[in-house]
Amino acid sequence: MSTVTPEPTPGGLRPLNPDEEAVARCLNRMIYALPRAIDADMVREQGLPLVEYLALMNLSEAPGRQLRMNELATACEMSLSGMSRVVQKLERQGFIQRVRCEEDARGWNALLTDAGLARLRQAWPAHLAAVRRHFFDHLVGLDMKKLAAAMQQIAT
Amino acid sequence: MSTVTPEPTPGGLRPLNPDEEAVARCLNRMIYALPRAIDADMVREQGLPLVEYLALMNLSEAPGRQLRMNELATACEMSLSGMSRVVQKLERQGFIQRVRCEEDARGWNALLTDAGLARLRQAWPAHLAAVRRHFFDHLVGLDMKKLAAAMQQIAT
DNA sequence: CATCCTTGCTTGACGAAGCAACTATACGGG
DNA sequence: CCCGTATAGTTGCTTCGTCAAGCAAGGATG
């Protein structure tokens, strides 16, 4: 942006200071590189894409091991239609079962099967390793408490 | 992951401590939400997808405002084929011109046109605002220098 | 209880991005 | 100088994810 920065800042937008600037540059790269790297590791080592892993994970933590499609989609940061397709795929593999929602017959619950839980347990170390390798291992010297607070905000 | 964590940790993999755990949870969400949010803002406010913005930005910083396809793809964290199509699109809009590489006739340089530079200048406040809104505004209390160092590592 | 609107989810169509196959050029060894 | 191999980029095909339309069920209003 150096060829652009000299422009007068429009709209009263405070420009980034040098440190923020450096962070922003990395952010641009990280935004694309990180999800791909973690997903690629999961696929290579476990044949389980990251979205599918996250779906299983979220279900495993839900009461009764089940969630409405809606909630699952939100938890996985996905559109409802996208999640619908992911669940179809996981159902075909036997990791999820779809059951009608009792309180509202329009709704469906995605229910984690025993096979799905087993799959999650099998895949979990690979995910942990990938997240360590691509993320935590580089965070030396950072205050984890503050970082956790900041990231909680970002993810909202 | 609470239903899974009690499992014995395989492969001598150190589990995450509670703070790391919290960070990891947010990371999972952030990985998907952040790029989509920033891209959506750019498209809404400027009609310019984030990848295209980054392509223009990287070119603007390159010597002679040009880069080999290869280098541009790497800079944007994209595959060569993907970048090929992005450049085609930007060329059709007149923001980029493709010129044969002088040292190597197999190669092509993507050259940022004056129109492209103008487009970049027009779009960058939106990008800055989006990055602020979705990222920096939540980073209160974090050491930017340390964060920059950490993120530089991650992006490698 | 008939009608109308809303809501939850699925499906069709489409765009974006990757891989693999292809084309064109470069370069090294006979 | 010619051939085989390596490299730069593009294109065909597939996959994935979104939006918009459709369908089925709930809920309100007369």
Short mmCIF file of C-alpha atoms (C1' of nucleotides) in Angstrom, two decimals:
data_model
loop_
_atom_site.label_atom_id
_atom_site.label_comp_id
_atom_site.label_asym_id
_atom_site.label_seq_id
_atom_site.Cartn_x
_atom_site.Cartn_y
_atom_site.Cartn_z
CA MET A 1 0.00 0.00 0.00
CA SER A 2 3.05 2.25 0.19
CA THR A 3 2.32 3.81 -3.18
CA VAL A 4 -1.18 4.52 -2.01
CA THR A 5 -0.75 5.59 1.60
CA PRO A 6 0.36 9.16 0.76
CA GLU A 7 -3.18 9.87 -0.42
CA PRO A 8 -5.16 12.06 1.94
CA THR A 9 -7.19 9.82 4.21
CA PRO A 10 -10.85 10.16 3.27
CA GLY A 11 -13.79 9.90 5.56
CA GLY A 12 -11.82 10.67 8.69
CA LEU A 13 -10.46 7.12 8.66
CA ARG A 14 -7.47 6.81 10.93
CA PRO A 15 -4.71 5.03 9.04
CA LEU A 16 -2.87 2.09 10.56
CA ASN A 17 0.30 2.66 12.52
CA PRO A 18 3.41 0.73 11.38
CA ASP A 19 2.84 -2.20 13.71
CA GLU A 20 -0.80 -2.49 12.76
CA GLU A 21 0.28 -2.21 9.16
CA ALA A 22 2.58 -5.20 9.59
CA VAL A 23 -0.19 -7.14 11.28
CA ALA A 24 -2.63 -6.26 8.49
CA ARG A 25 -0.23 -7.52 5.86
CA CYS A 26 0.10 -10.84 7.60
CA LEU A 27 -3.62 -10.95 8.20
CA ASN A 28 -4.23 -10.77 4.46
CA ARG A 29 -2.05 -13.78 3.91
CA MET A 30 -3.16 -15.64 7.04
CA ILE A 31 -6.82 -15.29 6.20
CA TYR A 32 -6.33 -17.51 3.19
CA ALA A 33 -3.36 -19.64 4.17
CA LEU A 34 -4.43 -20.79 7.60
CA PRO A 35 -7.77 -22.46 6.85
CA ARG A 36 -6.31 -24.12 3.76
CA ALA A 37 -3.28 -25.39 5.61
CA ILE A 38 -5.30 -26.87 8.47
CA ASP A 39 -7.91 -28.32 6.15
CA ALA A 40 -5.24 -29.81 3.90
CA ASP A 41 -3.60 -31.49 6.89
CA MET A 42 -6.90 -32.94 8.04
CA VAL A 43 -7.69 -34.28 4.60
CA ARG A 44 -4.22 -35.73 4.12
CA GLU A 45 -3.95 -37.36 7.53
CA GLN A 46 -7.55 -38.29 8.21
CA GLY A 47 -9.48 -37.92 4.98
CA LEU A 48 -11.81 -35.67 6.94
CA PRO A 49 -12.20 -32.06 5.78
CA LEU A 50 -12.12 -29.41 8.46
CA VAL A 51 -15.79 -28.43 8.06
CA GLU A 52 -16.85 -32.02 8.61
CA TYR A 53 -14.61 -32.30 11.63
CA LEU A 54 -16.11 -29.14 13.09
CA ALA A 55 -19.61 -30.40 12.47
CA LEU A 56 -18.88 -33.62 14.34
CA MET A 57 -17.15 -31.68 17.09
CA ASN A 58 -20.03 -29.29 17.61
CA LEU A 59 -22.49 -32.13 17.72
CA SER A 60 -20.40 -34.03 20.25
CA GLU A 61 -20.64 -31.07 22.60
CA ALA A 62 -24.35 -30.53 22.19
CA PRO A 63 -26.88 -31.90 24.68
CA GLY A 64 -28.06 -35.29 23.45
CA ARG A 65 -25.33 -35.12 20.81
CA GLN A 66 -27.75 -33.32 18.50
CA LEU A 67 -28.42 -29.92 17.05
CA ARG A 68 -30.94 -28.30 14.75
CA MET A 69 -29.57 -27.73 11.26
CA ASN A 70 -29.78 -24.05 11.91
CA GLU A 71 -27.69 -24.12 15.05
CA LEU A 72 -25.14 -26.46 13.53
CA ALA A 73 -24.73 -24.18 10.52
CA THR A 74 -24.20 -21.17 12.74
CA ALA A 75 -21.76 -23.04 14.95
CA CYS A 76 -19.73 -24.00 11.89
CA GLU A 77 -19.90 -20.51 10.33
CA MET A 78 -21.68 -21.90 7.32
CA SER A 79 -24.79 -21.17 5.37
CA LEU A 80 -27.76 -23.39 6.05
CA SER A 81 -27.68 -24.81 2.55
CA GLY A 82 -23.99 -25.54 2.79
CA MET A 83 -24.49 -27.33 6.08
CA SER A 84 -27.38 -29.26 4.60
CA ARG A 85 -24.97 -30.75 2.06
CA VAL A 86 -22.26 -31.45 4.61
CA VAL A 87 -24.76 -33.29 6.79
CA GLN A 88 -25.96 -35.31 3.81
CA LYS A 89 -22.41 -36.41 3.18
CA LEU A 90 -21.78 -37.30 6.80
CA GLU A 91 -25.09 -39.15 6.95
CA ARG A 92 -24.12 -41.27 3.94
CA GLN A 93 -20.97 -42.22 5.82
CA GLY A 94 -23.00 -43.15 8.87
CA PHE A 95 -21.53 -40.51 11.18
CA ILE A 96 -24.72 -38.54 11.51
CA GLN A 97 -28.36 -39.51 11.58
CA ARG A 98 -31.15 -37.11 10.85
CA VAL A 99 -34.13 -37.21 13.16
CA ARG A 100 -37.25 -35.10 13.09
CA CYS A 101 -37.40 -32.42 15.73
CA GLU A 102 -40.01 -33.29 18.35
CA GLU A 103 -41.10 -29.76 19.24
CA ASP A 104 -41.37 -28.61 15.66
CA ALA A 105 -42.00 -31.05 12.86
CA ARG A 106 -40.53 -28.66 10.32
CA GLY A 107 -37.17 -29.02 11.96
CA TRP A 108 -34.55 -31.71 11.75
CA ASN A 109 -31.89 -32.60 14.25
CA ALA A 110 -28.49 -33.79 13.19
CA LEU A 111 -27.62 -36.55 15.64
CA LEU A 112 -24.07 -37.76 16.10
CA THR A 113 -23.97 -41.55 15.88
CA ASP A 114 -21.57 -43.79 17.80
CA ALA A 115 -19.65 -44.24 14.58
CA GLY A 116 -19.47 -40.48 14.25
CA LEU A 117 -18.16 -40.10 17.76
CA ALA A 118 -15.56 -42.76 17.08
CA ARG A 119 -14.54 -40.93 13.93
CA LEU A 120 -14.21 -37.70 15.86
CA ARG A 121 -12.04 -39.36 18.49
CA GLN A 122 -9.88 -40.79 15.77
CA ALA A 123 -9.49 -37.48 13.97
CA TRP A 124 -9.06 -35.23 16.95
CA PRO A 125 -5.29 -35.58 17.42
CA ALA A 126 -4.72 -34.63 13.79
CA HIS A 127 -6.74 -31.48 14.26
CA LEU A 128 -4.92 -30.58 17.44
CA ALA A 129 -1.58 -31.19 15.76
CA ALA A 130 -2.53 -29.09 12.74
CA VAL A 131 -3.72 -26.19 14.88
CA ARG A 132 -0.54 -26.38 16.93
CA ARG A 133 1.72 -26.60 13.93
CA HIS A 134 0.13 -23.80 11.93
CA PHE A 135 -0.93 -21.51 14.73
CA PHE A 136 -0.01 -22.01 18.36
CA ASP A 137 3.62 -22.85 17.72
CA HIS A 138 4.08 -19.32 16.38
CA LEU A 139 2.41 -17.52 19.25
CA VAL A 140 5.41 -17.39 21.54
CA GLY A 141 5.41 -14.48 23.95
CA LEU A 142 1.77 -13.57 23.55
CA ASP A 143 -0.63 -13.23 26.45
CA MET A 144 -3.06 -16.09 25.85
CA LYS A 145 -5.71 -14.64 28.14
CA LYS A 146 -5.79 -11.36 26.25
CA LEU A 147 -5.62 -13.16 22.95
CA ALA A 148 -8.52 -15.38 23.92
CA ALA A 149 -10.57 -12.33 24.88
CA ALA A 150 -9.73 -10.57 21.62
CA MET A 151 -10.53 -13.58 19.49
CA GLN A 152 -13.79 -14.15 21.28
CA GLN A 153 -14.77 -10.66 20.18
CA ILE A 154 -13.63 -11.19 16.61
CA ALA A 155 -15.56 -14.40 16.28
CA THR A 156 -18.80 -12.63 17.16
CA MET B 1 -14.69 -31.32 22.56
CA SER B 2 -15.52 -31.87 26.22
CA THR B 3 -16.93 -35.33 25.55
CA VAL B 4 -13.73 -36.19 23.77
CA THR B 5 -11.05 -34.58 25.86
CA PRO B 6 -11.12 -37.26 28.62
CA GLU B 7 -9.63 -39.71 26.12
CA PRO B 8 -6.02 -40.58 26.76
CA THR B 9 -3.86 -38.30 24.62
CA PRO B 10 -2.30 -40.38 21.85
CA GLY B 11 1.06 -39.87 20.26
CA GLY B 12 2.49 -37.88 23.14
CA LEU B 13 0.50 -34.86 21.97
CA ARG B 14 0.31 -32.23 24.65
CA PRO B 15 -3.30 -31.13 25.02
CA LEU B 16 -4.22 -27.46 25.02
CA ASN B 17 -4.46 -25.58 28.29
CA PRO B 18 -7.74 -23.81 29.05
CA ASP B 19 -6.67 -20.49 27.54
CA GLU B 20 -5.34 -22.13 24.42
CA GLU B 21 -8.54 -24.12 24.28
CA ALA B 22 -10.56 -20.92 24.26
CA VAL B 23 -8.34 -19.46 21.57
CA ALA B 24 -8.67 -22.62 19.48
CA ARG B 25 -12.44 -22.48 19.66
CA CYS B 26 -12.46 -18.93 18.39
CA LEU B 27 -9.86 -19.78 15.79
CA ASN B 28 -12.17 -22.37 14.31
CA ARG B 29 -14.87 -19.80 13.91
CA MET B 30 -12.55 -16.97 12.91
CA ILE B 31 -10.90 -18.99 10.18
CA TYR B 32 -14.16 -19.06 8.27
CA ALA B 33 -15.91 -15.92 9.44
CA LEU B 34 -13.16 -13.37 9.02
CA PRO B 35 -12.32 -13.75 5.34
CA ARG B 36 -15.98 -13.99 4.44
CA ALA B 37 -16.88 -10.92 6.46
CA ILE B 38 -14.11 -8.78 4.99
CA ASP B 39 -14.79 -10.01 1.48
CA ALA B 40 -18.51 -9.41 1.84
CA ASP B 41 -17.87 -5.84 2.98
CA MET B 42 -15.59 -5.19 0.05
CA VAL B 43 -18.10 -6.56 -2.41
CA ARG B 44 -20.97 -4.67 -0.87
CA GLU B 45 -19.21 -1.32 -0.58
CA GLN B 46 -16.93 -1.43 -3.57
CA GLY B 47 -18.02 -4.28 -5.79
CA LEU B 48 -14.44 -5.49 -5.55
CA PRO B 49 -13.82 -8.94 -4.05
CA LEU B 50 -11.00 -9.21 -1.54
CA VAL B 51 -8.79 -11.36 -3.79
CA GLU B 52 -9.01 -8.79 -6.55
CA TYR B 53 -8.20 -6.01 -4.15
CA LEU B 54 -5.17 -7.91 -2.89
CA ALA B 55 -4.00 -8.53 -6.43
CA LEU B 56 -4.15 -4.82 -7.23
CA MET B 57 -2.49 -3.99 -3.94
CA ASN B 58 0.40 -6.37 -4.47
CA LEU B 59 0.96 -5.06 -7.96
CA SER B 60 0.95 -1.46 -6.76
CA GLU B 61 3.82 -2.27 -4.43
CA ALA B 62 5.88 -4.16 -6.97
CA PRO B 63 8.74 -2.53 -8.90
CA GLY B 64 7.36 -1.18 -12.16
CA ARG B 65 3.87 -2.00 -10.87
CA GLN B 66 4.21 -5.48 -12.32
CA LEU B 67 4.71 -9.07 -11.23
CA ARG B 68 5.02 -12.47 -12.85
CA MET B 69 1.84 -14.51 -12.59
CA ASN B 70 3.69 -16.87 -10.35
CA GLU B 71 4.76 -14.22 -7.87
CA LEU B 72 1.37 -12.60 -7.83
CA ALA B 73 -0.31 -15.92 -7.12
CA THR B 74 2.04 -16.59 -4.24
CA ALA B 75 1.59 -13.10 -2.85
CA CYS B 76 -2.18 -13.57 -2.86
CA GLU B 77 -2.02 -17.08 -1.39
CA MET B 78 -3.66 -18.47 -4.49
CA SER B 79 -3.02 -21.22 -6.98
CA LEU B 80 -1.55 -20.17 -10.29
CA SER B 81 -4.68 -21.24 -12.13
CA GLY B 82 -6.90 -19.32 -9.79
CA MET B 83 -4.79 -16.21 -10.22
CA SER B 84 -4.84 -16.67 -13.97
CA ARG B 85 -8.61 -16.28 -13.88
CA VAL B 86 -8.57 -13.37 -11.48
CA VAL B 87 -6.14 -11.56 -13.75
CA GLN B 88 -8.31 -12.29 -16.76
CA LYS B 89 -11.22 -10.69 -15.01
CA LEU B 90 -9.23 -7.64 -13.93
CA GLU B 91 -7.80 -7.33 -17.43
CA ARG B 92 -11.30 -7.31 -18.93
CA GLN B 93 -12.10 -4.41 -16.60
CA GLY B 94 -8.98 -2.56 -17.70
CA PHE B 95 -7.26 -2.61 -14.31
CA ILE B 96 -4.47 -4.91 -15.38
CA GLN B 97 -2.60 -5.37 -18.61
CA ARG B 98 -0.68 -8.50 -19.46
CA VAL B 99 2.73 -8.03 -21.02
CA ARG B 100 5.22 -10.68 -22.07
CA CYS B 101 8.15 -11.07 -19.76
CA GLU B 102 11.32 -9.79 -21.38
CA GLU B 103 13.78 -12.18 -19.80
CA ASP B 104 11.64 -15.26 -20.38
CA ALA B 105 9.15 -15.48 -23.20
CA ARG B 106 7.20 -18.19 -21.39
CA GLY B 107 6.33 -15.74 -18.68
CA TRP B 108 3.77 -12.99 -18.46
CA ASN B 109 3.76 -9.97 -16.26
CA ALA B 110 0.59 -8.60 -14.80
CA LEU B 111 0.95 -4.83 -15.05
CA LEU B 112 -1.22 -2.49 -13.00
CA THR B 113 -2.72 0.17 -15.27
CA ASP B 114 -3.48 3.73 -14.24
CA ALA B 115 -7.13 2.76 -14.09
CA GLY B 116 -6.18 -0.11 -11.80
CA LEU B 117 -4.27 2.18 -9.50
CA ALA B 118 -7.20 4.55 -9.42
CA ARG B 119 -9.48 1.65 -8.55
CA LEU B 120 -7.17 0.61 -5.76
CA ARG B 121 -7.07 4.10 -4.33
CA GLN B 122 -10.82 4.23 -4.44
CA ALA B 123 -11.22 0.87 -2.73
CA TRP B 124 -8.61 0.96 -0.02
CA PRO B 125 -10.57 2.92 2.57
CA ALA B 126 -13.24 0.25 2.43
CA HIS B 127 -10.63 -2.41 2.97
CA LEU B 128 -9.08 -0.52 5.85
CA ALA B 129 -12.47 -0.01 7.40
CA ALA B 130 -13.38 -3.66 7.03
CA VAL B 131 -10.12 -4.84 8.56
CA ARG B 132 -10.57 -2.40 11.41
CA ARG B 133 -14.17 -3.31 12.01
CA HIS B 134 -13.72 -7.05 11.92
CA PHE B 135 -10.27 -7.36 13.37
CA PHE B 136 -8.34 -4.48 14.87
CA ASP B 137 -11.19 -3.02 16.83
CA HIS B 138 -11.25 -6.21 18.90
CA LEU B 139 -7.54 -6.33 19.63
CA VAL B 140 -7.56 -3.99 22.62
CA GLY B 141 -4.80 -4.61 25.10
CA LEU B 142 -2.65 -6.77 22.86
CA ASP B 143 1.01 -6.05 22.19
CA MET B 144 1.01 -5.19 18.49
CA LYS B 145 4.74 -5.75 18.10
CA LYS B 146 4.52 -9.28 19.48
CA LEU B 147 1.39 -9.94 17.50
CA ALA B 148 3.05 -8.76 14.31
CA ALA B 149 5.99 -11.06 14.95
CA ALA B 150 3.69 -14.01 15.65
CA MET B 151 1.58 -13.41 12.59
CA GLN B 152 4.61 -13.04 10.39
CA GLN B 153 5.57 -16.55 11.47
CA ILE B 154 2.10 -17.94 10.90
CA ALA B 155 1.87 -16.50 7.42
CA THR B 156 5.03 -18.34 6.36
"C1'" DC C 1 -61.54 -24.51 10.11
"C1'" DA C 2 -60.08 -22.06 5.80
"C1'" DT C 3 -56.76 -18.76 4.41
"C1'" DC C 4 -52.52 -16.41 4.55
"C1'" DC C 5 -47.98 -15.45 6.10
"C1'" DT C 6 -43.75 -17.12 8.33
"C1'" DT C 7 -40.17 -20.36 9.23
"C1'" DG C 8 -37.01 -24.57 8.63
"C1'" DC C 9 -34.84 -27.04 5.54
"C1'" DT C 10 -33.66 -28.95 0.77
"C1'" DT C 11 -32.59 -28.49 -4.05
"C1'" DG C 12 -31.29 -26.23 -8.53
"C1'" DA C 13 -28.27 -23.15 -10.63
"C1'" DC C 14 -24.27 -20.72 -10.47
"C1'" DG C 15 -19.59 -18.78 -9.31
"C1'" DA C 16 -15.04 -19.46 -7.39
"C1'" DA C 17 -10.97 -22.15 -6.73
"C1'" DG C 18 -8.09 -26.29 -7.18
"C1'" DC C 19 -5.91 -30.16 -9.72
"C1'" DA C 20 -4.49 -32.29 -13.76
"C1'" DA C 21 -3.75 -32.16 -18.55
"C1'" DC C 22 -2.17 -29.31 -22.26
"C1'" DT C 23 0.62 -25.71 -24.93
"C1'" DA C 24 4.52 -22.91 -25.51
"C1'" DT C 25 9.02 -21.70 -24.42
"C1'" DA C 26 13.65 -22.50 -22.34
"C1'" DC C 27 17.65 -25.07 -21.51
"C1'" DG C 28 21.08 -28.97 -21.39
"C1'" DG C 29 23.42 -33.09 -23.70
"C1'" DG C 30 24.54 -35.59 -27.66
"C1'" DC D 1 21.52 -28.34 -34.38
"C1'" DC D 2 18.16 -31.44 -32.54
"C1'" DC D 3 15.98 -33.86 -29.02
"C1'" DG D 4 14.38 -34.69 -24.26
"C1'" DT D 5 13.23 -32.61 -20.13
"C1'" DA D 6 11.85 -28.75 -17.15
"C1'" DT D 7 9.16 -24.57 -16.36
"C1'" DA D 8 5.32 -20.75 -17.05
"C1'" DG D 9 0.71 -20.22 -17.77
"C1'" DT D 10 -3.91 -21.50 -19.45
"C1'" DT D 11 -7.94 -24.43 -19.81
"C1'" DG D 12 -11.22 -28.52 -18.75
"C1'" DC D 13 -13.23 -30.72 -15.22
"C1'" DT D 14 -14.69 -31.36 -10.55
"C1'" DT D 15 -15.79 -29.89 -5.97
"C1'" DC D 16 -17.52 -26.80 -2.68
"C1'" DG D 17 -20.28 -23.12 -1.03
"C1'" DT D 18 -23.78 -19.50 -1.72
"C1'" DC D 19 -28.15 -17.52 -3.20
"C1'" DA D 20 -32.74 -18.01 -4.60
"C1'" DA D 21 -36.69 -20.80 -5.31
"C1'" DG D 22 -39.46 -24.48 -3.64
"C1'" DC D 23 -41.78 -27.41 -0.29
"C1'" DA D 24 -43.70 -28.66 4.05
"C1'" DA D 25 -45.24 -27.47 8.50
"C1'" DG D 26 -46.48 -24.01 12.12
"C1'" DG D 27 -49.27 -20.11 13.67
"C1'" DA D 28 -52.43 -16.18 13.39
"C1'" DT D 29 -56.82 -14.19 11.88
"C1'" DG D 30 -61.36 -14.12 10.36
#
